[in-house]
PDB file of N, CA and C and ligand atoms in Angstrom:
ATOM      1  N   VAL A   1      13.816 -10.388   1.179  1.00  0.00           N
ATOM      2  CA  VAL A   1      12.551 -10.869   1.536  1.00  0.00           C
ATOM      3  C   VAL A   1      12.494 -12.443   2.553  1.00  0.00           C
ATOM      4  N   SER A   2      12.424 -11.927   3.949  1.00  0.00           N
ATOM      5  CA  SER A   2      11.944 -13.572   4.517  1.00  0.00           C
ATOM      6  C   SER A   2      11.199 -14.348   4.735  1.00  0.00           C
ATOM      7  N   VAL A   3      10.723 -15.483   5.000  1.00  0.00           N
ATOM      8  CA  VAL A   3       9.718 -16.534   4.398  1.00  0.00           C
ATOM      9  C   VAL A   3       8.717 -15.637   5.246  1.00  0.00           C
ATOM     10  N   SER A   4       8.750 -15.171   6.714  1.00  0.00           N
ATOM     11  CA  SER A   4       7.951 -14.451   7.666  1.00  0.00           C
ATOM     12  C   SER A   4       7.184 -12.790   7.192  1.00  0.00           C
ATOM     13  N   ASP A   5       7.915 -12.882   6.663  1.00  0.00           N
ATOM     14  CA  ASP A   5       7.257 -11.332   5.819  1.00  0.00           C
ATOM     15  C   ASP A   5       6.043 -12.102   4.642  1.00  0.00           C
ATOM     16  N   LEU A   6       5.687 -12.928   4.213  1.00  0.00           N
ATOM     17  CA  LEU A   6       4.696 -13.201   3.608  1.00  0.00           C
ATOM     18  C   LEU A   6       3.879 -14.648   4.052  1.00  0.00           C
ATOM     19  N   GLN A   7       4.525 -14.433   5.725  1.00  0.00           N
ATOM     20  CA  GLN A   7       3.328 -15.252   6.102  1.00  0.00           C
ATOM     21  C   GLN A   7       2.164 -14.344   6.711  1.00  0.00           C
ATOM     22  N   LEU A   8       0.669 -14.719   6.697  1.00  0.00           N
ATOM     23  CA  LEU A   8      -0.364 -13.902   6.893  1.00  0.00           C
ATOM     24  C   LEU A   8      -0.268 -13.225   8.687  1.00  0.00           C
ATOM     25  N   LEU A   9      -1.165 -12.469   8.706  1.00  0.00           N
ATOM     26  CA  LEU A   9      -0.373 -11.838   9.843  1.00  0.00           C
ATOM     27  C   LEU A   9      -1.587 -12.207  11.007  1.00  0.00           C
ATOM     28  N   ASN A  10      -1.651 -12.829  12.413  1.00  0.00           N
ATOM     29  CA  ASN A  10      -2.466 -13.264  13.123  1.00  0.00           C
ATOM     30  C   ASN A  10      -3.695 -11.540  13.120  1.00  0.00           C
ATOM     31  N   THR A  11      -4.515 -11.191  13.983  1.00  0.00           N
ATOM     32  CA  THR A  11      -6.033 -10.790  14.657  1.00  0.00           C
ATOM     33  C   THR A  11      -4.821  -9.274  15.293  1.00  0.00           C
ATOM     34  N   GLU A  12      -4.094  -9.912  16.245  1.00  0.00           N
ATOM     35  CA  GLU A  12      -2.837  -9.163  17.473  1.00  0.00           C
ATOM     36  C   GLU A  12      -1.992  -8.375  16.461  1.00  0.00           C
ATOM     37  N   GLU A  13      -1.342  -8.904  15.416  1.00  0.00           N
ATOM     38  CA  GLU A  13      -0.522  -8.616  15.064  1.00  0.00           C
ATOM     39  C   GLU A  13      -0.593  -7.103  13.538  1.00  0.00           C
ATOM     40  N   LEU A  14      -1.290  -7.981  12.755  1.00  0.00           N
ATOM     41  CA  LEU A  14      -2.202  -7.074  12.272  1.00  0.00           C
ATOM     42  C   LEU A  14      -2.622  -5.459  12.719  1.00  0.00           C
ATOM     43  N   GLU A  15      -2.877  -5.997  14.554  1.00  0.00           N
ATOM     44  CA  GLU A  15      -3.756  -4.375  15.062  1.00  0.00           C
ATOM     45  C   GLU A  15      -2.393  -3.452  15.256  1.00  0.00           C
ATOM     46  N   SER A  16      -1.462  -4.454  15.672  1.00  0.00           N
ATOM     47  CA  SER A  16      -0.020  -3.500  16.302  1.00  0.00           C
ATOM     48  C   SER A  16       0.610  -3.254  14.597  1.00  0.00           C
ATOM     49  N   ALA A  17       0.170  -3.677  13.680  1.00  0.00           N
ATOM     50  CA  ALA A  17       1.357  -3.049  12.294  1.00  0.00           C
ATOM     51  C   ALA A  17       0.078  -1.993  11.774  1.00  0.00           C
ATOM     52  N   LEU A  18      -0.824  -1.888  11.777  1.00  0.00           N
ATOM     53  CA  LEU A  18      -1.809  -1.338  11.698  1.00  0.00           C
ATOM     54  C   LEU A  18      -2.095   0.574  12.409  1.00  0.00           C
ATOM     55  N   ARG A  19      -1.335   0.378  13.758  1.00  0.00           N
ATOM     56  CA  ARG A  19      -0.755   1.434  14.538  1.00  0.00           C
ATOM     57  C   ARG A  19       0.141   2.249  13.506  1.00  0.00           C
ATOM     58  N   SER A  20       1.081   1.332  12.670  1.00  0.00           N
ATOM     59  CA  SER A  20       2.248   1.960  12.857  1.00  0.00           C
ATOM     60  C   SER A  20       2.205   2.731  10.894  1.00  0.00           C
ATOM     61  N   ILE A  21       0.443   2.362  10.600  1.00  0.00           N
ATOM     62  CA  ILE A  21       0.816   2.846   9.331  1.00  0.00           C
ATOM     63  C   ILE A  21      -0.881   3.727   9.203  1.00  0.00           C
ATOM     64  N   PRO A  22      -0.229   4.739  10.363  1.00  0.00           N
ATOM     65  CA  PRO A  22      -1.763   5.310  10.278  1.00  0.00           C
ATOM     66  C   PRO A  22      -3.096   6.296   9.105  1.00  0.00           C
ATOM     67  N   GLY A  23      -3.611   5.969   8.922  1.00  0.00           N
ATOM     68  CA  GLY A  23      -4.348   6.326   8.061  1.00  0.00           C
ATOM     69  C   GLY A  23      -5.032   5.275   7.211  1.00  0.00           C
ATOM     70  N   TRP A  24      -3.965   3.983   7.566  1.00  0.00           N
ATOM     71  CA  TRP A  24      -4.413   2.842   6.431  1.00  0.00           C
ATOM     72  C   TRP A  24      -5.874   2.487   7.212  1.00  0.00           C
ATOM     73  N   ARG A  25      -6.575   2.025   6.894  1.00  0.00           N
ATOM     74  CA  ARG A  25      -8.148   0.860   7.285  1.00  0.00           C
ATOM     75  C   ARG A  25      -8.045  -0.175   6.429  1.00  0.00           C
ATOM     76  N   LEU A  26      -8.660  -1.068   7.425  1.00  0.00           N
ATOM     77  CA  LEU A  26      -8.563  -2.694   7.288  1.00  0.00           C
ATOM     78  C   LEU A  26      -9.895  -2.406   6.410  1.00  0.00           C
ATOM     79  N   ILE A  27     -10.358  -3.292   5.397  1.00  0.00           N
ATOM     80  CA  ILE A  27     -11.477  -3.186   4.428  1.00  0.00           C
ATOM     81  C   ILE A  27     -12.021  -4.362   3.677  1.00  0.00           C
ATOM     82  N   ASP A  28     -12.766  -5.198   4.119  1.00  0.00           N
ATOM     83  CA  ASP A  28     -12.357  -6.657   3.452  1.00  0.00           C
ATOM     84  C   ASP A  28     -11.490  -7.304   3.027  1.00  0.00           C
ATOM     85  N   GLY A  29     -10.406  -7.297   4.030  1.00  0.00           N
ATOM     86  CA  GLY A  29      -9.278  -7.746   4.453  1.00  0.00           C
ATOM     87  C   GLY A  29      -8.166  -7.222   3.332  1.00  0.00           C
ATOM     88  N   GLN A  30      -8.575  -6.170   2.831  1.00  0.00           N
ATOM     89  CA  GLN A  30      -7.029  -5.259   2.378  1.00  0.00           C
ATOM     90  C   GLN A  30      -6.772  -4.050   3.738  1.00  0.00           C
ATOM     91  N   ILE A  31      -5.518  -3.740   3.242  1.00  0.00           N
ATOM     92  CA  ILE A  31      -5.833  -2.595   3.972  1.00  0.00           C
ATOM     93  C   ILE A  31      -5.923  -1.059   2.585  1.00  0.00           C
ATOM     94  N   CYS A  32      -6.069  -0.101   3.145  1.00  0.00           N
ATOM     95  CA  CYS A  32      -6.864   0.521   1.974  1.00  0.00           C
ATOM     96  C   CYS A  32      -6.078   2.410   1.971  1.00  0.00           C
ATOM     97  N   LYS A  33      -6.355   2.656   1.555  1.00  0.00           N
ATOM     98  CA  LYS A  33      -6.267   4.037   1.905  1.00  0.00           C
ATOM     99  C   LYS A  33      -6.440   4.941   0.471  1.00  0.00           C
ATOM    100  N   SER A  34      -7.002   5.904   0.402  1.00  0.00           N
ATOM    101  CA  SER A  34      -7.458   6.948  -0.054  1.00  0.00           C
ATOM    102  C   SER A  34      -6.276   8.927  -0.029  1.00  0.00           C
ATOM    103  N   LEU A  35      -5.916   8.876  -1.013  1.00  0.00           N
ATOM    104  CA  LEU A  35      -4.683   9.956  -0.789  1.00  0.00           C
ATOM    105  C   LEU A  35      -5.128  11.143  -1.966  1.00  0.00           C
ATOM    106  N   GLU A  36      -5.336  12.454  -1.733  1.00  0.00           N
ATOM    107  CA  GLU A  36      -4.998  13.383  -2.619  1.00  0.00           C
ATOM    108  C   GLU A  36      -4.503  14.054  -3.032  1.00  0.00           C
ATOM    109  N   CYS A  37      -4.133  14.408  -3.931  1.00  0.00           N
ATOM    110  CA  CYS A  37      -3.389  14.974  -4.547  1.00  0.00           C
ATOM    111  C   CYS A  37      -3.571  16.653  -4.868  1.00  0.00           C
ATOM    112  N   SER A  38      -2.700  17.740  -5.571  1.00  0.00           N
ATOM    113  CA  SER A  38      -3.182  18.837  -5.705  1.00  0.00           C
ATOM    114  C   SER A  38      -3.711  18.652  -7.238  1.00  0.00           C
ATOM    115  N   ASP A  39      -3.123  17.474  -8.365  1.00  0.00           N
ATOM    116  CA  ASP A  39      -4.031  17.349  -9.787  1.00  0.00           C
ATOM    117  C   ASP A  39      -4.027  16.170 -10.357  1.00  0.00           C
ATOM    118  N   PHE A  40      -4.041  16.218 -11.301  1.00  0.00           N
ATOM    119  CA  PHE A  40      -3.809  15.192 -12.139  1.00  0.00           C
ATOM    120  C   PHE A  40      -2.351  14.884 -12.188  1.00  0.00           C
ATOM    121  N   ALA A  41      -1.259  15.969 -12.574  1.00  0.00           N
ATOM    122  CA  ALA A  41       0.129  15.405 -12.990  1.00  0.00           C
ATOM    123  C   ALA A  41       0.663  15.139 -11.375  1.00  0.00           C
ATOM    124  N   GLU A  42       0.249  15.303 -10.224  1.00  0.00           N
ATOM    125  CA  GLU A  42       1.008  15.075  -8.888  1.00  0.00           C
ATOM    126  C   GLU A  42       0.598  13.490  -9.003  1.00  0.00           C
ATOM    127  N   ALA A  43      -1.134  13.473  -8.891  1.00  0.00           N
ATOM    128  CA  ALA A  43      -1.399  12.032  -8.506  1.00  0.00           C
ATOM    129  C   ALA A  43      -0.668  10.735  -9.344  1.00  0.00           C
ATOM    130  N   PHE A  44      -0.661  11.297 -10.945  1.00  0.00           N
ATOM    131  CA  PHE A  44       0.396  10.596 -11.579  1.00  0.00           C
ATOM    132  C   PHE A  44       1.913  10.077 -11.540  1.00  0.00           C
ATOM    133  N   SER A  45       2.586  11.355 -11.271  1.00  0.00           N
ATOM    134  CA  SER A  45       3.851  11.708 -10.656  1.00  0.00           C
ATOM    135  C   SER A  45       4.695  10.505  -9.158  1.00  0.00           C
ATOM    136  N   LEU A  46       2.907  11.119  -8.398  1.00  0.00           N
ATOM    137  CA  LEU A  46       3.010   9.988  -7.343  1.00  0.00           C
ATOM    138  C   LEU A  46       3.057   7.987  -7.675  1.00  0.00           C
ATOM    139  N   MET A  47       1.930   7.864  -8.489  1.00  0.00           N
ATOM    140  CA  MET A  47       1.756   6.922  -8.781  1.00  0.00           C
ATOM    141  C   MET A  47       3.324   6.120  -9.496  1.00  0.00           C
ATOM    142  N   CYS A  48       3.552   6.480 -10.619  1.00  0.00           N
ATOM    143  CA  CYS A  48       4.908   6.197 -10.518  1.00  0.00           C
ATOM    144  C   CYS A  48       5.736   5.882 -10.154  1.00  0.00           C
ATOM    145  N   ARG A  49       6.306   6.546  -9.082  1.00  0.00           N
ATOM    146  CA  ARG A  49       7.006   6.296  -7.584  1.00  0.00           C
ATOM    147  C   ARG A  49       6.969   4.907  -7.225  1.00  0.00           C
ATOM    148  N   ILE A  50       5.781   5.002  -6.976  1.00  0.00           N
ATOM    149  CA  ILE A  50       4.998   4.148  -5.824  1.00  0.00           C
ATOM    150  C   ILE A  50       5.326   3.101  -6.523  1.00  0.00           C
ATOM    151  N   ALA A  51       5.063   2.890  -8.093  1.00  0.00           N
ATOM    152  CA  ALA A  51       4.928   1.560  -9.002  1.00  0.00           C
ATOM    153  C   ALA A  51       6.451   0.929  -9.251  1.00  0.00           C
ATOM    154  N   MET A  52       7.334   1.990  -9.269  1.00  0.00           N
ATOM    155  CA  MET A  52       8.841   1.809  -9.224  1.00  0.00           C
ATOM    156  C   MET A  52       9.046   0.847  -8.029  1.00  0.00           C
ATOM    157  N   PHE A  53       8.996   1.358  -6.586  1.00  0.00           N
ATOM    158  CA  PHE A  53       8.996   1.014  -5.517  1.00  0.00           C
ATOM    159  C   PHE A  53       8.305  -0.699  -5.428  1.00  0.00           C
ATOM    160  N   ALA A  54       7.332  -0.921  -5.775  1.00  0.00           N
ATOM    161  CA  ALA A  54       6.485  -2.052  -6.197  1.00  0.00           C
ATOM    162  C   ALA A  54       7.010  -3.426  -6.930  1.00  0.00           C
ATOM    163  N   GLU A  55       7.475  -2.332  -8.048  1.00  0.00           N
ATOM    164  CA  GLU A  55       8.005  -3.637  -8.945  1.00  0.00           C
ATOM    165  C   GLU A  55       9.506  -3.521  -8.056  1.00  0.00           C
ATOM    166  N   LYS A  56      10.287  -3.046  -7.778  1.00  0.00           N
ATOM    167  CA  LYS A  56      11.513  -3.527  -6.928  1.00  0.00           C
ATOM    168  C   LYS A  56      11.020  -4.781  -5.574  1.00  0.00           C
ATOM    169  N   LEU A  57       9.986  -4.575  -4.971  1.00  0.00           N
ATOM    170  CA  LEU A  57       9.386  -4.854  -4.006  1.00  0.00           C
ATOM    171  C   LEU A  57       8.945  -6.436  -4.169  1.00  0.00           C
ATOM    172  N   ASP A  58       8.243  -6.587  -5.906  1.00  0.00           N
ATOM    173  CA  ASP A  58       7.704  -7.583  -6.372  1.00  0.00           C
ATOM    174  C   ASP A  58       6.501  -7.660  -5.589  1.00  0.00           C
ATOM    175  N   HIS A  59       6.044  -6.327  -5.174  1.00  0.00           N
ATOM    176  CA  HIS A  59       4.592  -5.922  -4.110  1.00  0.00           C
ATOM    177  C   HIS A  59       4.270  -5.499  -4.695  1.00  0.00           C
ATOM    178  N   HIS A  60       2.896  -5.405  -5.408  1.00  0.00           N
ATOM    179  CA  HIS A  60       2.124  -4.568  -6.315  1.00  0.00           C
ATOM    180  C   HIS A  60       0.730  -3.481  -5.833  1.00  0.00           C
ATOM    181  N   PRO A  61       0.477  -2.796  -5.981  1.00  0.00           N
ATOM    182  CA  PRO A  61      -0.952  -2.386  -5.146  1.00  0.00           C
ATOM    183  C   PRO A  61      -1.984  -2.288  -6.659  1.00  0.00           C
ATOM    184  N   GLU A  62      -3.054  -2.818  -5.777  1.00  0.00           N
ATOM    185  CA  GLU A  62      -4.260  -2.692  -6.575  1.00  0.00           C
ATOM    186  C   GLU A  62      -5.082  -1.428  -6.850  1.00  0.00           C
ATOM    187  N   TRP A  63      -5.748  -0.643  -7.324  1.00  0.00           N
ATOM    188  CA  TRP A  63      -5.310   0.854  -6.816  1.00  0.00           C
ATOM    189  C   TRP A  63      -6.549   1.750  -8.798  1.00  0.00           C
ATOM    190  N   SER A  64      -7.099   2.552  -7.820  1.00  0.00           N
ATOM    191  CA  SER A  64      -7.667   3.240  -8.801  1.00  0.00           C
ATOM    192  C   SER A  64      -7.268   4.615  -9.093  1.00  0.00           C
ATOM    193  N   ASN A  65      -7.490   5.447 -10.202  1.00  0.00           N
ATOM    194  CA  ASN A  65      -6.952   7.031 -10.012  1.00  0.00           C
ATOM    195  C   ASN A  65      -8.443   7.820 -10.647  1.00  0.00           C
ATOM    196  N   VAL A  66      -8.434   8.576  -9.808  1.00  0.00           N
ATOM    197  CA  VAL A  66     -10.180   9.498 -10.767  1.00  0.00           C
ATOM    198  C   VAL A  66      -9.628  11.175 -10.720  1.00  0.00           C
ATOM    199  N   TYR A  67      -8.921  11.789 -11.548  1.00  0.00           N
ATOM    200  CA  TYR A  67      -7.875  12.829 -11.703  1.00  0.00           C
ATOM    201  C   TYR A  67      -7.141  13.306 -10.297  1.00  0.00           C
ATOM    202  N   ASN A  68      -7.263  13.477  -9.047  1.00  0.00           N
ATOM    203  CA  ASN A  68      -6.204  14.350  -8.199  1.00  0.00           C
ATOM    204  C   ASN A  68      -6.395  12.927  -7.185  1.00  0.00           C
ATOM    205  N   LYS A  69      -7.278  12.392  -6.947  1.00  0.00           N
ATOM    206  CA  LYS A  69      -7.675  11.171  -6.030  1.00  0.00           C
ATOM    207  C   LYS A  69      -7.171   9.737  -6.670  1.00  0.00           C
ATOM    208  N   ILE A  70      -6.474   8.743  -5.952  1.00  0.00           N
ATOM    209  CA  ILE A  70      -5.529   7.602  -5.609  1.00  0.00           C
ATOM    210  C   ILE A  70      -6.353   6.618  -4.510  1.00  0.00           C
ATOM    211  N   HIS A  71      -7.201   5.680  -5.426  1.00  0.00           N
ATOM    212  CA  HIS A  71      -7.357   4.943  -3.815  1.00  0.00           C
ATOM    213  C   HIS A  71      -6.207   3.098  -3.760  1.00  0.00           C
ATOM    214  N   ILE A  72      -6.036   3.234  -2.870  1.00  0.00           N
ATOM    215  CA  ILE A  72      -5.148   1.978  -2.903  1.00  0.00           C
ATOM    216  C   ILE A  72      -5.698   1.170  -1.746  1.00  0.00           C
ATOM    217  N   LYS A  73      -5.392  -0.519  -2.605  1.00  0.00           N
ATOM    218  CA  LYS A  73      -6.039  -1.152  -1.317  1.00  0.00           C
ATOM    219  C   LYS A  73      -4.354  -2.294  -1.744  1.00  0.00           C
ATOM    220  N   LEU A  74      -4.400  -2.960  -0.189  1.00  0.00           N
ATOM    221  CA  LEU A  74      -3.356  -3.871  -0.247  1.00  0.00           C
ATOM    222  C   LEU A  74      -3.478  -5.156  -0.037  1.00  0.00           C
ATOM    223  N   SER A  75      -2.822  -6.267  -0.014  1.00  0.00           N
ATOM    224  CA  SER A  75      -3.291  -7.555   0.193  1.00  0.00           C
ATOM    225  C   SER A  75      -2.080  -8.122  -0.390  1.00  0.00           C
ATOM    226  N   THR A  76      -1.753  -9.207   0.301  1.00  0.00           N
ATOM    227  CA  THR A  76      -0.839 -10.397  -0.158  1.00  0.00           C
ATOM    228  C   THR A  76      -1.748 -11.361  -1.745  1.00  0.00           C
ATOM    229  N   HIS A  77      -1.931 -11.804  -2.296  1.00  0.00           N
ATOM    230  CA  HIS A  77      -2.308 -12.610  -2.836  1.00  0.00           C
ATOM    231  C   HIS A  77      -1.919 -13.708  -2.614  1.00  0.00           C
ATOM    232  N   ASP A  78      -0.643 -13.976  -2.683  1.00  0.00           N
ATOM    233  CA  ASP A  78      -0.350 -15.295  -2.543  1.00  0.00           C
ATOM    234  C   ASP A  78      -0.667 -15.837  -1.378  1.00  0.00           C
ATOM    235  N   ALA A  79      -0.859 -15.103  -0.191  1.00  0.00           N
ATOM    236  CA  ALA A  79      -1.002 -15.575   1.142  1.00  0.00           C
ATOM    237  C   ALA A  79      -2.374 -15.870   1.320  1.00  0.00           C
ATOM    238  N   GLY A  80      -3.074 -14.696   0.240  1.00  0.00           N
ATOM    239  CA  GLY A  80      -4.357 -14.751   0.025  1.00  0.00           C
ATOM    240  C   GLY A  80      -5.290 -14.080   2.006  1.00  0.00           C
ATOM    241  N   GLY A  81      -4.342 -12.798   2.006  1.00  0.00           N
ATOM    242  CA  GLY A  81      -4.477 -11.773   3.145  1.00  0.00           C
ATOM    243  C   GLY A  81      -3.619 -11.081   3.442  1.00  0.00           C
ATOM    244  N   ILE A  82      -3.419 -10.362   4.618  1.00  0.00           N
ATOM    245  CA  ILE A  82      -2.484  -9.106   4.933  1.00  0.00           C
ATOM    246  C   ILE A  82      -0.779  -9.786   5.430  1.00  0.00           C
ATOM    247  N   THR A  83       0.089  -9.384   5.197  1.00  0.00           N
ATOM    248  CA  THR A  83       1.394  -9.697   5.464  1.00  0.00           C
ATOM    249  C   THR A  83       2.268  -8.620   5.538  1.00  0.00           C
ATOM    250  N   ARG A  84       3.554  -8.925   5.882  1.00  0.00           N
ATOM    251  CA  ARG A  84       4.565  -8.044   6.609  1.00  0.00           C
ATOM    252  C   ARG A  84       5.067  -6.707   5.339  1.00  0.00           C
ATOM    253  N   LYS A  85       4.880  -7.883   3.795  1.00  0.00           N
ATOM    254  CA  LYS A  85       5.031  -6.813   2.530  1.00  0.00           C
ATOM    255  C   LYS A  85       3.645  -6.018   2.269  1.00  0.00           C
ATOM    256  N   ASP A  86       2.656  -5.983   2.588  1.00  0.00           N
ATOM    257  CA  ASP A  86       2.010  -4.936   2.706  1.00  0.00           C
ATOM    258  C   ASP A  86       2.231  -3.569   3.733  1.00  0.00           C
ATOM    259  N   ILE A  87       2.199  -4.220   4.643  1.00  0.00           N
ATOM    260  CA  ILE A  87       2.480  -3.278   5.499  1.00  0.00           C
ATOM    261  C   ILE A  87       3.888  -2.857   5.531  1.00  0.00           C
ATOM    262  N   GLN A  88       5.198  -2.957   4.758  1.00  0.00           N
ATOM    263  CA  GLN A  88       6.164  -2.392   4.357  1.00  0.00           C
ATOM    264  C   GLN A  88       5.674  -1.464   2.818  1.00  0.00           C
ATOM    265  N   LEU A  89       4.995  -1.891   2.452  1.00  0.00           N
ATOM    266  CA  LEU A  89       4.764  -1.010   1.033  1.00  0.00           C
ATOM    267  C   LEU A  89       3.089  -0.168   1.367  1.00  0.00           C
ATOM    268  N   ALA A  90       2.355   0.129   3.042  1.00  0.00           N
ATOM    269  CA  ALA A  90       2.206   0.893   2.524  1.00  0.00           C
ATOM    270  C   ALA A  90       2.981   1.820   3.342  1.00  0.00           C
ATOM    271  N   GLY A  91       3.668   1.485   4.079  1.00  0.00           N
ATOM    272  CA  GLY A  91       4.932   2.629   4.804  1.00  0.00           C
ATOM    273  C   GLY A  91       5.598   3.465   3.822  1.00  0.00           C
ATOM    274  N   LEU A  92       6.195   2.645   2.753  1.00  0.00           N
ATOM    275  CA  LEU A  92       6.578   3.123   1.769  1.00  0.00           C
ATOM    276  C   LEU A  92       6.048   4.154   0.820  1.00  0.00           C
ATOM    277  N   ILE A  93       4.632   3.681   0.665  1.00  0.00           N
ATOM    278  CA  ILE A  93       3.482   4.585   0.030  1.00  0.00           C
ATOM    279  C   ILE A  93       3.285   5.994   0.944  1.00  0.00           C
ATOM    280  N   ASP A  94       3.482   6.094   2.269  1.00  0.00           N
ATOM    281  CA  ASP A  94       3.054   6.725   3.055  1.00  0.00           C
ATOM    282  C   ASP A  94       4.982   8.806   2.982  1.00  0.00           C
ATOM    283  N   ALA A  95       5.890   7.196   3.091  1.00  0.00           N
ATOM    284  CA  ALA A  95       6.922   7.777   3.088  1.00  0.00           C
ATOM    285  C   ALA A  95       7.301   8.969   1.461  1.00  0.00           C
ATOM    286  N   LEU A  96       6.692   8.018   0.849  1.00  0.00           N
ATOM    287  CA  LEU A  96       6.700   8.781  -0.574  1.00  0.00           C
ATOM    288  C   LEU A  96       6.236  10.341  -0.735  1.00  0.00           C
ATOM    289  N   ARG A  97       5.107  10.050  -0.260  1.00  0.00           N
ATOM    290  CA  ARG A  97       3.631  11.000  -0.542  1.00  0.00           C
ATOM    291  C   ARG A  97       4.375  12.572   0.726  1.00  0.00           C
ATOM    292  N   VAL A  98       4.971  11.996   1.768  1.00  0.00           N
ATOM    293  CA  VAL A  98       4.974  12.688   2.247  1.00  0.00           C
ATOM    294  C   VAL A  98       6.941  13.581   2.005  1.00  0.00           C
ATOM    295  N   ASN A  99       7.607  12.955   0.697  1.00  0.00           N
ATOM    296  CA  ASN A  99       8.298  13.172   0.389  1.00  0.00           C
ATOM    297  C   ASN A  99       8.060  13.963  -1.020  1.00  0.00           C
ATOM    298  N   SER A 100       7.460  14.061  -1.502  1.00  0.00           N
ATOM    299  CA  SER A 100       6.530  14.513  -2.820  1.00  0.00           C
ATOM    300  C   SER A 100       6.329  15.911  -2.816  1.00  0.00           C
TER     301      SER A 100
HETATM  302  N1  H2B B 201       1.143  -8.321  -5.253  1.00  0.00           N
HETATM  303  C1  H2B B 201       0.692  -8.149  -4.658  1.00  0.00           C
HETATM  304  N2  H2B B 201      -0.049  -8.050  -3.836  1.00  0.00           N
HETATM  305  N3  H2B B 201       0.413  -9.354  -3.826  1.00  0.00           N
HETATM  306  C2  H2B B 201       1.521 -11.135  -4.467  1.00  0.00           C
HETATM  307  O1  H2B B 201       0.881 -11.956  -3.514  1.00  0.00           O
HETATM  308  C3  H2B B 201       2.239 -11.078  -5.272  1.00  0.00           C
HETATM  309  C4  H2B B 201       2.492  -9.202  -5.674  1.00  0.00           C
HETATM  310  N4  H2B B 201       2.899 -11.633  -5.361  1.00  0.00           N
HETATM  311  N5  H2B B 201       3.090  -9.548  -6.595  1.00  0.00           N
HETATM  312  C5  H2B B 201       4.050 -11.797  -6.671  1.00  0.00           C
HETATM  313  C6  H2B B 201       4.246 -10.653  -7.164  1.00  0.00           C
HETATM  314  C7  H2B B 201       4.170 -12.885  -7.245  1.00  0.00           C
HETATM  315  O2  H2B B 201       2.709 -12.868  -7.671  1.00  0.00           O
HETATM  316  C8  H2B B 201       5.298 -12.215  -7.862  1.00  0.00           C
HETATM  317  C9  H2B B 201       5.793 -14.436  -9.319  1.00  0.00           C
HETATM  318  O3  H2B B 201       6.220 -12.856  -7.519  1.00  0.00           O
END
């Protein structure tokens, strides 16, 4: 992790970063996405895989799960906003989802 990974993105950086992670939306200072899986087992399995990556990155999602749906919110609490780490984690989540 470089220092710049944990620096708040400015509006311009954030707009361009958001274009690299389609489907993620900025809501109340967090980047958010809802995922729908076929059933609870698939959703929870995906959450387990995301959790392993989050732990390795030392960057953790705020999330909730209802049956087959997962709602994810990302921000960097230590920095008080969105940093490259959130964009990285969002990209990883999308990659895990595609490969699941
Ligand atoms: N996750 C998120 N989303 N934001 C953080 O600022 C953060 C984290 N900080 N996971 C990490 C843990 C920090 O508290 C530890 C001590 O590295």
